[in-house]
PDB file of C-alpha atoms in Angstrom:
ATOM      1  CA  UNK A   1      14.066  -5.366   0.736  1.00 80.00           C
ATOM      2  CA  UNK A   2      10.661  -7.229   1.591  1.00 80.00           C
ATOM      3  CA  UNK A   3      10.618 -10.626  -0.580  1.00 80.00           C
ATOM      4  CA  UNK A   4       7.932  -9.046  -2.513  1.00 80.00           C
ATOM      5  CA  UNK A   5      10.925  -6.597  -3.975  1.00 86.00           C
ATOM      6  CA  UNK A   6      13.267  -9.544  -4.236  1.00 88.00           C
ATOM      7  CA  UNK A   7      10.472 -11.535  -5.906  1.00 86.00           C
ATOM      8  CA  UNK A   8      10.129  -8.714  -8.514  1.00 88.00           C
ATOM      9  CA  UNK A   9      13.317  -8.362  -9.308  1.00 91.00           C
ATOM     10  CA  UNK A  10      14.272 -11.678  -9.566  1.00 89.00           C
ATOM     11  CA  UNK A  11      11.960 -12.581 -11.968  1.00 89.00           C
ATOM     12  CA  UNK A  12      12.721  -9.275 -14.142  1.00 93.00           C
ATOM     13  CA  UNK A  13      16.445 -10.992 -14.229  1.00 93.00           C
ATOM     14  CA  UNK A  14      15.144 -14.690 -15.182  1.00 91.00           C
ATOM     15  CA  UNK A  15      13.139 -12.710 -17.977  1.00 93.00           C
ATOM     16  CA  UNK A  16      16.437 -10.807 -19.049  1.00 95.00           C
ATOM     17  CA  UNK A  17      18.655 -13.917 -18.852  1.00 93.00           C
ATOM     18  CA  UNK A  18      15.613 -15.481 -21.041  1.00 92.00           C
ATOM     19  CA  UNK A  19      16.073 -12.994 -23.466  1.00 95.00           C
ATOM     20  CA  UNK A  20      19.694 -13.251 -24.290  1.00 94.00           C
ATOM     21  CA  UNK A  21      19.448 -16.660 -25.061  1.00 93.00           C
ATOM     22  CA  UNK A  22      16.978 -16.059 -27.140  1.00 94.00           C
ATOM     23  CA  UNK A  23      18.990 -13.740 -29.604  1.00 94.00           C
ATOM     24  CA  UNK A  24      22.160 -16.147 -28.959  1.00 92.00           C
ATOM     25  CA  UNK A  25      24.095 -14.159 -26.738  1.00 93.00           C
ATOM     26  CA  UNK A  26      24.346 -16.317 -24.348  1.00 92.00           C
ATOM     27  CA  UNK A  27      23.879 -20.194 -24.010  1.00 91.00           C
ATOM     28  CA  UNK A  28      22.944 -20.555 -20.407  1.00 91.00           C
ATOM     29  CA  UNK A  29      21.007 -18.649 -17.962  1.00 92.00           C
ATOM     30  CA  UNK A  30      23.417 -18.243 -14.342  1.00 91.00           C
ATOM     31  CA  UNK A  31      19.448 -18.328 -12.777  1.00 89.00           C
ATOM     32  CA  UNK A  32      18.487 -21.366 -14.340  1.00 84.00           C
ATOM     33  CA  UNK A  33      19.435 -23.377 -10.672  1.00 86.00           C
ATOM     34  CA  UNK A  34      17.691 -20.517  -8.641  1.00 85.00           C
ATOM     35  CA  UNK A  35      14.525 -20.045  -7.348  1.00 83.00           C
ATOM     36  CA  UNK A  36      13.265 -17.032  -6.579  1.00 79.00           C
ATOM     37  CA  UNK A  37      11.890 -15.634  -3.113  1.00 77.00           C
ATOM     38  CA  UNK A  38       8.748 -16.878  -2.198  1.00 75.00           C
ATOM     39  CA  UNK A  39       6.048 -14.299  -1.645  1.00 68.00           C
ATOM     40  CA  UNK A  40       4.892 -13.582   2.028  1.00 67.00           C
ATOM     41  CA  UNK A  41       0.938 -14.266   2.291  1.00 67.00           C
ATOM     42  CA  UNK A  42      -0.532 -10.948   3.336  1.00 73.00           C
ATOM     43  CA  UNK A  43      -3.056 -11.387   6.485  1.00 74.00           C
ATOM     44  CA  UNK A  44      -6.420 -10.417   4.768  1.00 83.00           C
ATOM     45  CA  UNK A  45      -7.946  -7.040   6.550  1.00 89.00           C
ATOM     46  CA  UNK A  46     -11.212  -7.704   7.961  1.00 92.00           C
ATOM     47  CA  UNK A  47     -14.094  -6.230   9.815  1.00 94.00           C
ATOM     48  CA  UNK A  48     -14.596  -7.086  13.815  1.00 92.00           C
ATOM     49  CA  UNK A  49     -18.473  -8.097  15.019  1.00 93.00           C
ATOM     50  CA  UNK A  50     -18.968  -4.936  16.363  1.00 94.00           C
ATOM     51  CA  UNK A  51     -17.835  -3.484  12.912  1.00 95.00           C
ATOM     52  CA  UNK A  52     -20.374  -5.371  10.882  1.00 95.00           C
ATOM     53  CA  UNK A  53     -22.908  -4.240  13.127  1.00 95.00           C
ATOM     54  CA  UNK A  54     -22.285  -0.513  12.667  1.00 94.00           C
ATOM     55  CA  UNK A  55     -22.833  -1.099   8.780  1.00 94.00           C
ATOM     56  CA  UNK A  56     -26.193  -3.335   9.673  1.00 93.00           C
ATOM     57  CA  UNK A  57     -27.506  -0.444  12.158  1.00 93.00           C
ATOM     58  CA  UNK A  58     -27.197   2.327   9.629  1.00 94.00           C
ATOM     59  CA  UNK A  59     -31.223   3.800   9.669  1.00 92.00           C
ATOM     60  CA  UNK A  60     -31.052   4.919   6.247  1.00 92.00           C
ATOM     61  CA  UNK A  61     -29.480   2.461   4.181  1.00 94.00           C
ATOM     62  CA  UNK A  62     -31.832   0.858   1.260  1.00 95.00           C
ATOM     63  CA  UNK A  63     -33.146  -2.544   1.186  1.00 96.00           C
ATOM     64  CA  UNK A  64     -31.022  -3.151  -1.892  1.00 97.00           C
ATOM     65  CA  UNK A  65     -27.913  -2.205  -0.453  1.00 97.00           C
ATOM     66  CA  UNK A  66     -28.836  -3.930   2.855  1.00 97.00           C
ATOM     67  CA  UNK A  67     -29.391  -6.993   0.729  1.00 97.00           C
ATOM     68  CA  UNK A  68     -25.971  -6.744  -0.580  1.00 98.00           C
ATOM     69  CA  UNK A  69     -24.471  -6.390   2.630  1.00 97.00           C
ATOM     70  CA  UNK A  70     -25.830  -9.186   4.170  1.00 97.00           C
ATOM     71  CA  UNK A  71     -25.627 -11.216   1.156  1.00 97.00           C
ATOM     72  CA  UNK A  72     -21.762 -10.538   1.395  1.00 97.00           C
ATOM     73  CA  UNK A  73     -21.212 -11.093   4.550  1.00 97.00           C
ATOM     74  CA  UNK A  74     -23.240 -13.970   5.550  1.00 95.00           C
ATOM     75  CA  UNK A  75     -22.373 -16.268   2.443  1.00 96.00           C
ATOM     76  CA  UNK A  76     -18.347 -14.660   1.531  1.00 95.00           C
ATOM     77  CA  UNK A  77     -18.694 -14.398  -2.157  1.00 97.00           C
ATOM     78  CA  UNK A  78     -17.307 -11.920  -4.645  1.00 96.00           C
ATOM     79  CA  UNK A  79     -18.610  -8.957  -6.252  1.00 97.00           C
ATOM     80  CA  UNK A  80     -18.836 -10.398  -9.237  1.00 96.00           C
ATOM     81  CA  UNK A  81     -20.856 -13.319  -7.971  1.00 97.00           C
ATOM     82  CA  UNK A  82     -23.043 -11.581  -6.425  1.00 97.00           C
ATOM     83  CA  UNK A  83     -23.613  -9.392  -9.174  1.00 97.00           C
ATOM     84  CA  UNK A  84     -24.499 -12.811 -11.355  1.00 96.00           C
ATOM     85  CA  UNK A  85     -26.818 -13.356  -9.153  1.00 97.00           C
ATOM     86  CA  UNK A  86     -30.650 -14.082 -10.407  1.00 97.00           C
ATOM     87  CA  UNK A  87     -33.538 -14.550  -8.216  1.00 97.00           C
ATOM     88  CA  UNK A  88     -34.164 -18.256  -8.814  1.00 97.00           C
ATOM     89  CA  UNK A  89     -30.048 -18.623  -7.535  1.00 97.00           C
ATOM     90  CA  UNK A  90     -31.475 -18.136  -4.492  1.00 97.00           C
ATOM     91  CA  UNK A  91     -33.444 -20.702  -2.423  1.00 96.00           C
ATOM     92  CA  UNK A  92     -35.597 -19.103   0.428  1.00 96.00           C
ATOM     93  CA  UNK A  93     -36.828 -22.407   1.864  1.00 95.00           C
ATOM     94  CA  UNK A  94     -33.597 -24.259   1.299  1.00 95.00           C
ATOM     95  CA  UNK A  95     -31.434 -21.484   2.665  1.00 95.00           C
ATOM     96  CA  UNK A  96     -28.767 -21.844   0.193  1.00 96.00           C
ATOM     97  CA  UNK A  97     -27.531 -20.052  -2.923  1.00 97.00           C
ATOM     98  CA  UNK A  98     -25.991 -21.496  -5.755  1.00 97.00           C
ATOM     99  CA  UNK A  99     -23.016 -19.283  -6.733  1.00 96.00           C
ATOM    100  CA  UNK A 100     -21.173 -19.406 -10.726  1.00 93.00           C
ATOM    101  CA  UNK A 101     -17.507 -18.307  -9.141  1.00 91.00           C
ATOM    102  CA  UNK A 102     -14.311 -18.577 -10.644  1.00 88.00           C
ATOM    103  CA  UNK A 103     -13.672 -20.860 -13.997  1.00 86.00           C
ATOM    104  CA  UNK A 104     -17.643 -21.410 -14.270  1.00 88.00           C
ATOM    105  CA  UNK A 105     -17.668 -23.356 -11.455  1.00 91.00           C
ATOM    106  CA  UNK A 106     -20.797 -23.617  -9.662  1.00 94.00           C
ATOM    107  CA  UNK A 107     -21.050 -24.099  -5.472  1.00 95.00           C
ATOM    108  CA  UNK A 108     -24.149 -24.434  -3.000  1.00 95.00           C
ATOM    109  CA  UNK A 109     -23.534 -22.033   0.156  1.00 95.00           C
ATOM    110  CA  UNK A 110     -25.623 -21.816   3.498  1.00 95.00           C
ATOM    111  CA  UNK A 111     -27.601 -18.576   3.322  1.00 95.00           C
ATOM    112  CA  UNK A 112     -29.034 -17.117   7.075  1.00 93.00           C
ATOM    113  CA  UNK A 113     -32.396 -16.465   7.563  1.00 95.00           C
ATOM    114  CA  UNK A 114     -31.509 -12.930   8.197  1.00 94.00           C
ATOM    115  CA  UNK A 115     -29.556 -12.325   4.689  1.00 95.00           C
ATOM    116  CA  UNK A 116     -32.397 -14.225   2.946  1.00 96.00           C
ATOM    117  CA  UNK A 117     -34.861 -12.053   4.813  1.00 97.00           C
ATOM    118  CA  UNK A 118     -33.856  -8.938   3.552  1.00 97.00           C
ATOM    119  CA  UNK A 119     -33.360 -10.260   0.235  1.00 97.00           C
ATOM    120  CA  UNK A 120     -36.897 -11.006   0.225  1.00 97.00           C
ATOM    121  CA  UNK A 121     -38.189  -7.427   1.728  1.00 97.00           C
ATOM    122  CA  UNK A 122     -36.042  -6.073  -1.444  1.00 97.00           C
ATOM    123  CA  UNK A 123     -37.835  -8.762  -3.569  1.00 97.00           C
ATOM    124  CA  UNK A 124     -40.899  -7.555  -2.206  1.00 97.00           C
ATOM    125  CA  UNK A 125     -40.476  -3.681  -2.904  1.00 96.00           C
ATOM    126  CA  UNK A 126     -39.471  -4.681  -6.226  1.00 96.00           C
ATOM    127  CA  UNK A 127     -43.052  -6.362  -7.287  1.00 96.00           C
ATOM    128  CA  UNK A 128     -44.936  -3.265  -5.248  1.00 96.00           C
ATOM    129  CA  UNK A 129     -43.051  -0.665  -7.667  1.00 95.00           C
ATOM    130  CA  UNK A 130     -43.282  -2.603 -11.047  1.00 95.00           C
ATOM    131  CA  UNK A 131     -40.025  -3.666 -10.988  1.00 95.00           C
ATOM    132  CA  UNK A 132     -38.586  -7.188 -12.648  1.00 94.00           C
ATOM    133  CA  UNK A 133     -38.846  -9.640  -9.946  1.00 93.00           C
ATOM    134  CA  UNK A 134     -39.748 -12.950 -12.116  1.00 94.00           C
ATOM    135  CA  UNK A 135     -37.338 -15.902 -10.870  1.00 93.00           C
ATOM    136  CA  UNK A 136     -35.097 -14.942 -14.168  1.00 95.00           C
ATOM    137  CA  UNK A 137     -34.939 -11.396 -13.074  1.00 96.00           C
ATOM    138  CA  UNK A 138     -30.914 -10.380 -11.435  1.00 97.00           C
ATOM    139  CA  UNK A 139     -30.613 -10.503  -7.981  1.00 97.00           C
ATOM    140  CA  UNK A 140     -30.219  -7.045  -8.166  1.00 98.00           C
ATOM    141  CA  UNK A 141     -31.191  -3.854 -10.356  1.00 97.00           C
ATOM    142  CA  UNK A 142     -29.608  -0.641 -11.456  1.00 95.00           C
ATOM    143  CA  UNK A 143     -31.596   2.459 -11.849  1.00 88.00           C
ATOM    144  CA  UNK A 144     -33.630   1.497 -14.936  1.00 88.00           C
ATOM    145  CA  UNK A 145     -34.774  -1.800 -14.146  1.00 92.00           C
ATOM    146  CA  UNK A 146     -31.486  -3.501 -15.336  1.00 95.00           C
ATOM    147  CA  UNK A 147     -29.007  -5.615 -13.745  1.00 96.00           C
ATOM    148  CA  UNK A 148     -26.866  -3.366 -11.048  1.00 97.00           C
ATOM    149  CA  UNK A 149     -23.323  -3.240 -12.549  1.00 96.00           C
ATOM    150  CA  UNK A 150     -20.265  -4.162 -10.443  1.00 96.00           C
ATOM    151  CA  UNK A 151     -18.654  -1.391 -10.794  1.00 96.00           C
ATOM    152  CA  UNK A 152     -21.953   0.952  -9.419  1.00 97.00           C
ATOM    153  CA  UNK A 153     -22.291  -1.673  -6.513  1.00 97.00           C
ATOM    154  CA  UNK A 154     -18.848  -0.808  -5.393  1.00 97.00           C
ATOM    155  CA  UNK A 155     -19.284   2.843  -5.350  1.00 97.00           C
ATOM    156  CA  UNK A 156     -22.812   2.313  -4.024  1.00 96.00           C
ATOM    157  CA  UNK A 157     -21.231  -0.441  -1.100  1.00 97.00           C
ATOM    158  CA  UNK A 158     -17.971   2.212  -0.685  1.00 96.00           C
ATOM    159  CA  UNK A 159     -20.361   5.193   0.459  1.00 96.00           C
ATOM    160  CA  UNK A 160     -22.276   2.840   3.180  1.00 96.00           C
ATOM    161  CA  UNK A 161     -18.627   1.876   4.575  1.00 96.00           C
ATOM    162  CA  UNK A 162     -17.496   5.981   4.534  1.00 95.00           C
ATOM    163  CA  UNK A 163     -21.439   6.561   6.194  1.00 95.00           C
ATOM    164  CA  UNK A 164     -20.750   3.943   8.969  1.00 95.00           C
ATOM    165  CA  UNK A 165     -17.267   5.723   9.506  1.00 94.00           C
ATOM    166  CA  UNK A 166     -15.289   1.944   9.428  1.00 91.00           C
ATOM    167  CA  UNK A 167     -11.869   3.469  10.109  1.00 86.00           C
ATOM    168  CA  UNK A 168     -10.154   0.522   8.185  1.00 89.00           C
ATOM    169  CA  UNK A 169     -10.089   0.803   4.048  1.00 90.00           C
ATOM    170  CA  UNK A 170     -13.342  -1.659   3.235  1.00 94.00           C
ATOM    171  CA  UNK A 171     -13.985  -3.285   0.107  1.00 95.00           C
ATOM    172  CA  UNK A 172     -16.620  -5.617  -0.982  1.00 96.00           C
ATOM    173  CA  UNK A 173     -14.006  -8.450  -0.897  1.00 95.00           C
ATOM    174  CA  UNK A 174     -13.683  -7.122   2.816  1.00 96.00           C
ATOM    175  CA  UNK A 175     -16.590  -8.565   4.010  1.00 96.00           C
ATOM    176  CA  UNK A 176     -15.685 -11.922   2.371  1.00 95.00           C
ATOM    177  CA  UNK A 177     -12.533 -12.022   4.480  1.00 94.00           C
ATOM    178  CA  UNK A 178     -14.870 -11.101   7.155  1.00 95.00           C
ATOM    179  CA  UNK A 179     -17.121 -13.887   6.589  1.00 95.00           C
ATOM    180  CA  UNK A 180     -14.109 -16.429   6.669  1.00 93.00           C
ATOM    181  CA  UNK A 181     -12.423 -14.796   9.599  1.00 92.00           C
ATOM    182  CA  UNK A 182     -15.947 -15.209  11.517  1.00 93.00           C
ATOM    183  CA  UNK A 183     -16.763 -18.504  11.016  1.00 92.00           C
ATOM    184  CA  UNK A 184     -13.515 -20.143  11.808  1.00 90.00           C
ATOM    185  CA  UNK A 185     -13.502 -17.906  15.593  1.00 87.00           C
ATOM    186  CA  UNK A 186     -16.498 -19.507  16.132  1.00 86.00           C
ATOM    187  CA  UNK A 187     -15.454 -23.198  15.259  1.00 85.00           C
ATOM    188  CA  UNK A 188     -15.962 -23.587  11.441  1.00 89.00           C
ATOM    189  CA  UNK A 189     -13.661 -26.487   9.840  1.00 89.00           C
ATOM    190  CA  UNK A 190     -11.109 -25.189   7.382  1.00 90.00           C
ATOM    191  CA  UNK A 191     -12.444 -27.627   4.499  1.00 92.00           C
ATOM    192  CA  UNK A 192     -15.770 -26.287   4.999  1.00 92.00           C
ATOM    193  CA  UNK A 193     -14.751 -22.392   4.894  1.00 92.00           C
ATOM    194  CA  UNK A 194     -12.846 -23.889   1.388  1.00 93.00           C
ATOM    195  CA  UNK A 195     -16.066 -24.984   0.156  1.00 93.00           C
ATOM    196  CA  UNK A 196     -18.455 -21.920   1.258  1.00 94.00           C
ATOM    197  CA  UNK A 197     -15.451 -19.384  -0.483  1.00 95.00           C
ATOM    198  CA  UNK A 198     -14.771 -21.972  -3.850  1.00 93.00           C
ATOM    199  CA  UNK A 199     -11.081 -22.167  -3.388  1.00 92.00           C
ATOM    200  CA  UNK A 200      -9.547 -24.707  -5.596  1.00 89.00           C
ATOM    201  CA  UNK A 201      -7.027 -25.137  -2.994  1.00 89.00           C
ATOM    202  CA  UNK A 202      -7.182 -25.976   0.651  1.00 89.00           C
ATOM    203  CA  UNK A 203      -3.778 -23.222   0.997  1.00 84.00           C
ATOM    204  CA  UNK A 204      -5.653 -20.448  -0.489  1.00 85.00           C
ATOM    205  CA  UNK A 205      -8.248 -21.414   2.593  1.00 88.00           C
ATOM    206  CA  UNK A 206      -5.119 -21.621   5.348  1.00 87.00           C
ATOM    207  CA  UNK A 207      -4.756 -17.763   5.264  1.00 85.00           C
ATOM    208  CA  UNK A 208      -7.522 -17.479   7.165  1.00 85.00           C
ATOM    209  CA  UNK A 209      -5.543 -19.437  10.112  1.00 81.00           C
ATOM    210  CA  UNK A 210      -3.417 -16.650  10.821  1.00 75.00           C
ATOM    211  CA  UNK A 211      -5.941 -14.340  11.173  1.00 74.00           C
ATOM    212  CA  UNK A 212      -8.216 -15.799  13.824  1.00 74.00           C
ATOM    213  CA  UNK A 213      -4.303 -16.900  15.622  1.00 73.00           C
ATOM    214  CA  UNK A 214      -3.271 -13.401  16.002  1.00 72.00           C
ATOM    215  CA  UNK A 215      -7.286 -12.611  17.220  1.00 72.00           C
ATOM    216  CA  UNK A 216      -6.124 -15.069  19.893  1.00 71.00           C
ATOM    217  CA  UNK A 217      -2.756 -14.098  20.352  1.00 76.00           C
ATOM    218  CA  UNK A 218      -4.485 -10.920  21.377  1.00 76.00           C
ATOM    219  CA  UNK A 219      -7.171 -12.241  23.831  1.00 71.00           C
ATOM    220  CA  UNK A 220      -4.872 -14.592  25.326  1.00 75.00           C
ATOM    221  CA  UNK A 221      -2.312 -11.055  25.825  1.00 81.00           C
ATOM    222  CA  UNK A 222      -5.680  -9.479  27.308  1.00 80.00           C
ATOM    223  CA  UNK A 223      -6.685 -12.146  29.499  1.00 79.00           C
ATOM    224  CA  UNK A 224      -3.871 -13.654  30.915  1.00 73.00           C
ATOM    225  CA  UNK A 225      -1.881 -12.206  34.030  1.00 81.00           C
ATOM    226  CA  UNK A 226       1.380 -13.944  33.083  1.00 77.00           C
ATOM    227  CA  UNK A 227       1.007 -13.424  28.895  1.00 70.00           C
ATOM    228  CA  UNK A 228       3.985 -10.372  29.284  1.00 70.00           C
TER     229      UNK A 228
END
């Protein structure tokens, strides 16, 4: 068994042992000394460079789901931060965006001049077809002029990533491992990566580690005459 299993089923026992005592039929839990199995840390999947670009080169894609995209990838965050998104979050001149994530915490994150380009094209289309695009206006709009639900921006984002023909299983929180796997490769501090993703704790971050080791592991394998 994996130590996910063992993890499982050890804490089904604690809960069983719990609930004796609880109706008196026993006094003492034979677990109560244990610990359970610590859970392996899956590696996060993630998108190569090469990847990414296949999803940026697709002709037909719209300027709102381009904006997503980019948004996504170049700044990490979560669906559901990007779909709290209003227009005045975002800085254009600053090149930041301030992000409400997890326990109503807010963060500043480094936006590129490409991601923030596109968001403004999008911007732009918006205020040529009527749309809401007033500072207070969402990021980003549904059908009828309404704030795009998360739920229809993961279906919409999930037929781009079929369209590009990604041959790993891609979701929007994909391209946020992506964006942390990217950075550190190319020499990003760990603290910082914490910051930019609004862990609470630096181990949450350390994942990330393994992931850009094994993309060495593998050069090094490549490159060297004597790796096997």
């Amino acid at each position: 068994m994996n130590k996910s299993t063992l993890a499982r089923k050890f804490a089904a026992l604690r809960a069983f042992y719990r609930f004796l005592i609880i109706n008196n039929i026993i006094e003492r839990s034979p677990l109560e000394n244990m610990s359970g199995p610590k859970k392996e840390k899956k590696i996060p999947e993630f998108l190569t460079e090469d990847e990414m670009q296949s999803l940026f080169d697709l002709p037909e894609i719209k300027l709102r789901d381009r904006a997503m995209i980019e948004i996504l990838y170049s700044c990490g965050l979560r669906i559901e931060e990007l779909m709290s998104l209003n227009i005045n979050n975002i800085d254009f001149f600053g090149n930041t965006i301030k992000v409400r994530g997890k326990g109503d915490k807010e963060r500043i994150v480094p936006a590129g001049d490409k991601c923030l380009s596109v968001m403004m094209e999008y911007v732009n289309e918006r205020r040529a077809q009527g749309l809401p695009c007033d500072i207070h206006s969402p990021a980003f709009l549904g059908r009828r002029g309404k704030r795009l639900e998360q739920r229809t921006a993961r279906r919409v984002l999930h037929k781009w990533f079929v369209i590009a023909e990604l041959k790993k299983k891609v979701s929007p929180h994909t391209l946020r491992h992506t964006f942390a796997t990217h950075i550190l490769d190319r020499g990003c501090d760990l603290r910082s990566v914490q910051e930019m993703l609004g862990h609470k704790n630096l181990s949450t971050t350390q994942i990330y580690t393994h992931v850009t080791i094994e993309s060495l592991k593998k050069v090094y394998e490549k490159a060297h005459p004597r790796a096997k």
